[in-house]
Amino acid sequence: LSVADYYIVHSPADDALAKRVALLAWARRKEAQTGSRPRVWCSELDSHAGGHSRARPHEQLHRMPVALGRSRRLLVLCGPSLTDRLWSVCELYTWGVLGGSDADVESLCVARDDGERERTLAAFDTFAVMYAHHAGREVDRARIVRSIELATVNRVNEAVRSYLPIIREGMAREAMANATDAAHAARALGSGAAEDAANAV
């Protein structure tokens, strides 16, 4: 597996368009800052070297911690269903187990409205792994559950809840960025209107 700049954690159940819009905007910001777009790893796009065939389901579970360990940072796409997904919970917990730092975690809000944002925050704040589920193979679910039992339920719950400050900070940062963009757009619109008026005189 190649080294990735970011490992993406997300839930397929969250809005696909919202995730796409957030990722594209994020990638543009990173490109503006560094001169190149970041290389990312997403488990749903997992494939063998050369990209000729996708990893089989049982291989994805085995490769997940390897991919996490070879990623420099974690990018969490925060939506209301993220913590309902056992796979995502496992990714979040494994990042910390492998020595990943909170300082290397970024979050993008993919909630569609204020109600979904509040539900997302509440889901992290009151997280309990007993309510998470796995939509894949039963054998993989059993392996993840066994891993959680070995780690202990309390540790997993605490690990996922510890992401809450990062999620809050990410949402606040995005709100400020959106407000700044809106202000710039308003100024540009006002400048254009003034110019049109001057030309009309």
mmCIF file of N, CA and C in Angstrom, residues 26-106:
data_model
loop_
_atom_site.group_PDB
_atom_site.id
_atom_site.type_symbol
_atom_site.label_atom_id
_atom_site.label_comp_id
_atom_site.label_asym_id
_atom_site.label_seq_id
_atom_site.Cartn_x
_atom_site.Cartn_y
_atom_site.Cartn_z
ATOM 1 N N TRP A 26 -12.580 21.280 0.013
ATOM 2 C CA TRP A 26 -11.423 20.997 0.861
ATOM 3 C C TRP A 26 -10.174 20.763 0.029
ATOM 4 N N ALA A 27 -10.302 19.973 -1.055
ATOM 5 C CA ALA A 27 -9.152 19.674 -1.918
ATOM 6 C C ALA A 27 -8.621 20.947 -2.582
ATOM 7 N N ARG A 28 -9.520 21.843 -2.977
ATOM 8 C CA ARG A 28 -9.087 23.109 -3.589
ATOM 9 C C ARG A 28 -8.311 23.964 -2.583
ATOM 10 N N ARG A 29 -8.806 23.991 -1.337
ATOM 11 C CA ARG A 29 -8.101 24.761 -0.302
ATOM 12 C C ARG A 29 -6.706 24.195 -0.069
ATOM 13 N N LYS A 30 -6.608 22.881 0.002
ATOM 14 C CA LYS A 30 -5.309 22.243 0.219
ATOM 15 C C LYS A 30 -4.363 22.508 -0.939
ATOM 16 N N GLU A 31 -4.888 22.471 -2.149
ATOM 17 C CA GLU A 31 -4.063 22.730 -3.325
ATOM 18 C C GLU A 31 -3.554 24.167 -3.316
ATOM 19 N N ALA A 32 -4.412 25.097 -2.901
ATOM 20 C CA ALA A 32 -3.999 26.499 -2.818
ATOM 21 C C ALA A 32 -2.903 26.692 -1.772
ATOM 22 N N GLN A 33 -2.970 25.905 -0.687
ATOM 23 C CA GLN A 33 -2.008 26.036 0.401
ATOM 24 C C GLN A 33 -0.668 25.367 0.086
ATOM 25 N N THR A 34 -0.726 24.212 -0.570
ATOM 26 C CA THR A 34 0.488 23.400 -0.750
ATOM 27 C C THR A 34 0.975 23.310 -2.185
ATOM 28 N N GLY A 35 0.123 23.683 -3.141
ATOM 29 C CA GLY A 35 0.516 23.580 -4.540
ATOM 30 C C GLY A 35 0.151 22.261 -5.187
ATOM 31 N N SER A 36 -0.388 21.332 -4.405
ATOM 32 C CA SER A 36 -0.809 20.047 -4.968
ATOM 33 C C SER A 36 -1.996 19.505 -4.171
ATOM 34 N N ARG A 37 -2.813 18.714 -4.841
ATOM 35 C CA ARG A 37 -3.955 18.120 -4.146
ATOM 36 C C ARG A 37 -3.493 16.930 -3.307
ATOM 37 N N PRO A 38 -4.090 16.737 -2.133
ATOM 38 C CA PRO A 38 -3.662 15.643 -1.258
ATOM 39 C C PRO A 38 -4.055 14.275 -1.807
ATOM 40 N N ARG A 39 -3.227 13.290 -1.503
ATOM 41 C CA ARG A 39 -3.539 11.903 -1.836
ATOM 42 C C ARG A 39 -4.358 11.317 -0.691
ATOM 43 N N VAL A 40 -5.481 10.713 -1.005
ATOM 44 C CA VAL A 40 -6.370 10.209 0.039
ATOM 45 C C VAL A 40 -6.609 8.714 -0.123
ATOM 46 N N TRP A 41 -6.985 8.089 0.984
ATOM 47 C CA TRP A 41 -7.337 6.676 0.999
ATOM 48 C C TRP A 41 -8.771 6.554 1.496
ATOM 49 N N CYS A 42 -9.593 5.830 0.753
ATOM 50 C CA CYS A 42 -10.977 5.577 1.153
ATOM 51 C C CYS A 42 -11.231 4.084 1.008
ATOM 52 N N SER A 43 -11.715 3.441 2.050
ATOM 53 C CA SER A 43 -11.847 1.978 2.031
ATOM 54 C C SER A 43 -12.749 1.485 0.911
ATOM 55 N N GLU A 44 -13.768 2.293 0.534
ATOM 56 C CA GLU A 44 -14.678 1.862 -0.529
ATOM 57 C C GLU A 44 -13.988 1.811 -1.892
ATOM 58 N N LEU A 45 -12.870 2.497 -2.022
ATOM 59 C CA LEU A 45 -12.129 2.507 -3.281
ATOM 60 C C LEU A 45 -10.887 1.635 -3.209
ATOM 61 N N ASP A 46 -10.815 0.819 -2.159
ATOM 62 C CA ASP A 46 -9.668 -0.050 -1.953
ATOM 63 C C ASP A 46 -9.492 -0.974 -3.151
ATOM 64 N N SER A 47 -8.267 -1.049 -3.644
ATOM 65 C CA SER A 47 -7.987 -1.954 -4.771
ATOM 66 C C SER A 47 -6.577 -2.487 -4.657
ATOM 67 N N HIS A 48 -6.297 -3.549 -5.408
ATOM 68 C CA HIS A 48 -4.950 -4.105 -5.439
ATOM 69 C C HIS A 48 -4.012 -3.135 -6.143
ATOM 70 N N ALA A 49 -2.745 -3.307 -5.917
ATOM 71 C CA ALA A 49 -1.757 -2.449 -6.564
ATOM 72 C C ALA A 49 -1.967 -2.470 -8.070
ATOM 73 N N GLY A 50 -1.964 -1.302 -8.658
ATOM 74 C CA GLY A 50 -2.188 -1.223 -10.093
ATOM 75 C C GLY A 50 -3.628 -0.933 -10.426
ATOM 76 N N GLY A 51 -4.521 -1.051 -9.448
ATOM 77 C CA GLY A 51 -5.913 -0.704 -9.643
ATOM 78 C C GLY A 51 -6.687 -1.637 -10.547
ATOM 79 N N HIS A 52 -6.205 -2.879 -10.716
ATOM 80 C CA HIS A 52 -6.885 -3.786 -11.641
ATOM 81 C C HIS A 52 -8.117 -4.453 -11.044
ATOM 82 N N SER A 53 -8.140 -4.635 -9.744
ATOM 83 C CA SER A 53 -9.294 -5.298 -9.129
ATOM 84 C C SER A 53 -9.454 -4.839 -7.695
ATOM 85 N N ARG A 54 -10.692 -4.768 -7.272
ATOM 86 C CA ARG A 54 -10.968 -4.343 -5.911
ATOM 87 C C ARG A 54 -10.596 -5.439 -4.920
ATOM 88 N N ALA A 55 -10.218 -4.994 -3.711
ATOM 89 C CA ALA A 55 -9.936 -5.957 -2.654
ATOM 90 C C ALA A 55 -11.225 -6.678 -2.289
ATOM 91 N N ARG A 56 -11.119 -7.962 -2.015
ATOM 92 C CA ARG A 56 -12.293 -8.725 -1.603
ATOM 93 C C ARG A 56 -12.694 -8.291 -0.200
ATOM 94 N N PRO A 57 -13.981 -8.486 0.164
ATOM 95 C CA PRO A 57 -14.479 -7.983 1.453
ATOM 96 C C PRO A 57 -13.608 -8.349 2.648
ATOM 97 N N HIS A 58 -13.173 -9.616 2.718
ATOM 98 C CA HIS A 58 -12.386 -10.012 3.886
ATOM 99 C C HIS A 58 -11.004 -9.349 3.869
ATOM 100 N N GLU A 59 -10.514 -8.990 2.683
ATOM 101 C CA GLU A 59 -9.230 -8.312 2.590
ATOM 102 C C GLU A 59 -9.336 -6.863 3.059
ATOM 103 N N GLN A 60 -10.472 -6.228 2.826
ATOM 104 C CA GLN A 60 -10.649 -4.838 3.250
ATOM 105 C C GLN A 60 -10.489 -4.697 4.747
ATOM 106 N N LEU A 61 -11.050 -5.626 5.503
ATOM 107 C CA LEU A 61 -10.949 -5.558 6.958
ATOM 108 C C LEU A 61 -9.501 -5.709 7.405
ATOM 109 N N HIS A 62 -8.757 -6.598 6.741
ATOM 110 C CA HIS A 62 -7.355 -6.816 7.093
ATOM 111 C C HIS A 62 -6.486 -5.619 6.696
ATOM 112 N N ARG A 63 -6.836 -4.984 5.601
ATOM 113 C CA ARG A 63 -6.021 -3.892 5.081
ATOM 114 C C ARG A 63 -6.306 -2.549 5.756
ATOM 115 N N MET A 64 -7.458 -2.445 6.386
ATOM 116 C CA MET A 64 -7.837 -1.171 6.990
ATOM 117 C C MET A 64 -6.793 -0.626 7.972
ATOM 118 N N PRO A 65 -6.330 -1.409 8.970
ATOM 119 C CA PRO A 65 -5.330 -0.848 9.893
ATOM 120 C C PRO A 65 -4.005 -0.545 9.214
ATOM 121 N N VAL A 66 -3.671 -1.305 8.161
ATOM 122 C CA VAL A 66 -2.431 -1.044 7.427
ATOM 123 C C VAL A 66 -2.532 0.305 6.718
ATOM 124 N N ALA A 67 -3.674 0.542 6.077
ATOM 125 C CA ALA A 67 -3.888 1.807 5.378
ATOM 126 C C ALA A 67 -3.884 2.978 6.356
ATOM 127 N N LEU A 68 -4.503 2.792 7.517
ATOM 128 C CA LEU A 68 -4.506 3.837 8.545
ATOM 129 C C LEU A 68 -3.085 4.142 9.006
ATOM 130 N N GLY A 69 -2.314 3.090 9.217
ATOM 131 C CA GLY A 69 -0.942 3.266 9.682
ATOM 132 C C GLY A 69 -0.042 3.945 8.665
ATOM 133 N N ARG A 70 -0.404 3.855 7.398
ATOM 134 C CA ARG A 70 0.395 4.456 6.332
ATOM 135 C C ARG A 70 -0.175 5.795 5.866
ATOM 136 N N SER A 71 -1.106 6.335 6.622
ATOM 137 C CA SER A 71 -1.684 7.636 6.307
ATOM 138 C C SER A 71 -1.177 8.675 7.309
ATOM 139 N N ARG A 72 -0.818 9.832 6.799
ATOM 140 C CA ARG A 72 -0.234 10.862 7.660
ATOM 141 C C ARG A 72 -1.278 11.543 8.536
ATOM 142 N N ARG A 73 -2.480 11.688 7.993
ATOM 143 C CA ARG A 73 -3.522 12.391 8.726
ATOM 144 C C ARG A 73 -4.865 11.693 8.520
ATOM 145 N N LEU A 74 -5.835 12.055 9.366
ATOM 146 C CA LEU A 74 -7.178 11.482 9.291
ATOM 147 C C LEU A 74 -8.154 12.587 8.920
ATOM 148 N N LEU A 75 -9.016 12.315 7.939
ATOM 149 C CA LEU A 75 -10.056 13.257 7.543
ATOM 150 C C LEU A 75 -11.405 12.621 7.818
ATOM 151 N N VAL A 76 -12.164 13.216 8.729
ATOM 152 C CA VAL A 76 -13.456 12.662 9.142
ATOM 153 C C VAL A 76 -14.577 13.470 8.494
ATOM 154 N N LEU A 77 -15.387 12.807 7.667
ATOM 155 C CA LEU A 77 -16.551 13.448 7.055
ATOM 156 C C LEU A 77 -17.722 13.242 7.999
ATOM 157 N N CYS A 78 -18.057 14.284 8.749
ATOM 158 C CA CYS A 78 -19.004 14.156 9.850
ATOM 159 C C CYS A 78 -20.437 14.384 9.395
ATOM 160 N N GLY A 79 -21.223 13.333 9.458
ATOM 161 C CA GLY A 79 -22.638 13.414 9.173
ATOM 162 C C GLY A 79 -23.408 12.691 10.257
ATOM 163 N N PRO A 80 -24.724 12.776 10.245
ATOM 164 C CA PRO A 80 -25.526 12.214 11.327
ATOM 165 C C PRO A 80 -25.465 10.698 11.468
ATOM 166 N N SER A 81 -25.051 9.989 10.421
ATOM 167 C CA SER A 81 -25.042 8.528 10.516
ATOM 168 C C SER A 81 -23.641 7.946 10.720
ATOM 169 N N LEU A 82 -22.623 8.806 10.837
ATOM 170 C CA LEU A 82 -21.253 8.296 10.907
ATOM 171 C C LEU A 82 -21.040 7.332 12.061
ATOM 172 N N THR A 83 -21.486 7.707 13.249
ATOM 173 C CA THR A 83 -21.238 6.858 14.420
ATOM 174 C C THR A 83 -22.205 5.680 14.509
ATOM 175 N N ASP A 84 -23.170 5.611 13.587
ATOM 176 C CA ASP A 84 -24.051 4.441 13.542
ATOM 177 C C ASP A 84 -23.374 3.274 12.828
ATOM 178 N N ARG A 85 -22.310 3.559 12.130
ATOM 179 C CA ARG A 85 -21.625 2.570 11.291
ATOM 180 C C ARG A 85 -20.469 1.943 12.058
ATOM 181 N N LEU A 86 -20.538 0.646 12.293
ATOM 182 C CA LEU A 86 -19.534 -0.054 13.076
ATOM 183 C C LEU A 86 -18.152 0.041 12.430
ATOM 184 N N TRP A 87 -18.104 -0.005 11.110
ATOM 185 C CA TRP A 87 -16.827 0.095 10.397
ATOM 186 C C TRP A 87 -16.160 1.438 10.683
ATOM 187 N N SER A 88 -16.926 2.522 10.630
ATOM 188 C CA SER A 88 -16.379 3.855 10.893
ATOM 189 C C SER A 88 -15.895 3.972 12.333
ATOM 190 N N VAL A 89 -16.641 3.391 13.240
ATOM 191 C CA VAL A 89 -16.249 3.384 14.653
ATOM 192 C C VAL A 89 -14.900 2.689 14.806
ATOM 193 N N CYS A 90 -14.752 1.564 14.103
ATOM 194 C CA CYS A 90 -13.501 0.805 14.157
ATOM 195 C C CYS A 90 -12.345 1.636 13.598
ATOM 196 N N GLU A 91 -12.589 2.374 12.528
ATOM 197 C CA GLU A 91 -11.555 3.234 11.941
ATOM 198 C C GLU A 91 -11.135 4.328 12.926
ATOM 199 N N LEU A 92 -12.108 4.972 13.545
ATOM 200 C CA LEU A 92 -11.808 6.047 14.494
ATOM 201 C C LEU A 92 -10.998 5.522 15.686
ATOM 202 N N TYR A 93 -11.391 4.364 16.188
ATOM 203 C CA TYR A 93 -10.686 3.788 17.336
ATOM 204 C C TYR A 93 -9.277 3.339 16.940
ATOM 205 N N THR A 94 -9.161 2.695 15.782
ATOM 206 C CA THR A 94 -7.871 2.164 15.345
ATOM 207 C C THR A 94 -6.852 3.269 15.120
ATOM 208 N N TRP A 95 -7.302 4.435 14.650
ATOM 209 C CA TRP A 95 -6.384 5.562 14.461
ATOM 210 C C TRP A 95 -5.638 5.860 15.757
ATOM 211 N N GLY A 96 -6.352 5.923 16.863
ATOM 212 C CA GLY A 96 -5.718 6.208 18.144
ATOM 213 C C GLY A 96 -4.829 5.079 18.622
ATOM 214 N N VAL A 97 -5.269 3.842 18.417
ATOM 215 C CA VAL A 97 -4.494 2.684 18.843
ATOM 216 C C VAL A 97 -3.142 2.639 18.134
ATOM 217 N N LEU A 98 -3.121 3.051 16.871
ATOM 218 C CA LEU A 98 -1.883 3.039 16.087
ATOM 219 C C LEU A 98 -0.989 4.241 16.363
ATOM 220 N N GLY A 99 -1.404 5.076 17.303
ATOM 221 C CA GLY A 99 -0.575 6.223 17.678
ATOM 222 C C GLY A 99 -0.929 7.508 16.966
ATOM 223 N N GLY A 100 -2.053 7.512 16.235
ATOM 224 C CA GLY A 100 -2.479 8.731 15.555
ATOM 225 C C GLY A 100 -2.801 9.828 16.555
ATOM 226 N N SER A 101 -2.409 11.049 16.229
ATOM 227 C CA SER A 101 -2.603 12.182 17.128
ATOM 228 C C SER A 101 -3.854 12.965 16.776
ATOM 229 N N ASP A 102 -4.492 13.542 17.794
ATOM 230 C CA ASP A 102 -5.643 14.421 17.553
ATOM 231 C C ASP A 102 -5.236 15.614 16.685
ATOM 232 N N ALA A 103 -3.973 16.027 16.809
ATOM 233 C CA ALA A 103 -3.490 17.171 16.032
ATOM 234 C C ALA A 103 -3.458 16.868 14.542
ATOM 235 N N ASP A 104 -3.488 15.596 14.191
ATOM 236 C CA ASP A 104 -3.448 15.181 12.789
ATOM 237 C C ASP A 104 -4.820 14.756 12.275
ATOM 238 N N VAL A 105 -5.852 15.161 12.983
ATOM 239 C CA VAL A 105 -7.226 14.839 12.570
ATOM 240 C C VAL A 105 -7.919 16.115 12.098
ATOM 241 N N GLU A 106 -8.540 16.049 10.939
ATOM 242 C CA GLU A 106 -9.351 17.153 10.436
ATOM 243 C C GLU A 106 -10.773 16.636 10.234
#
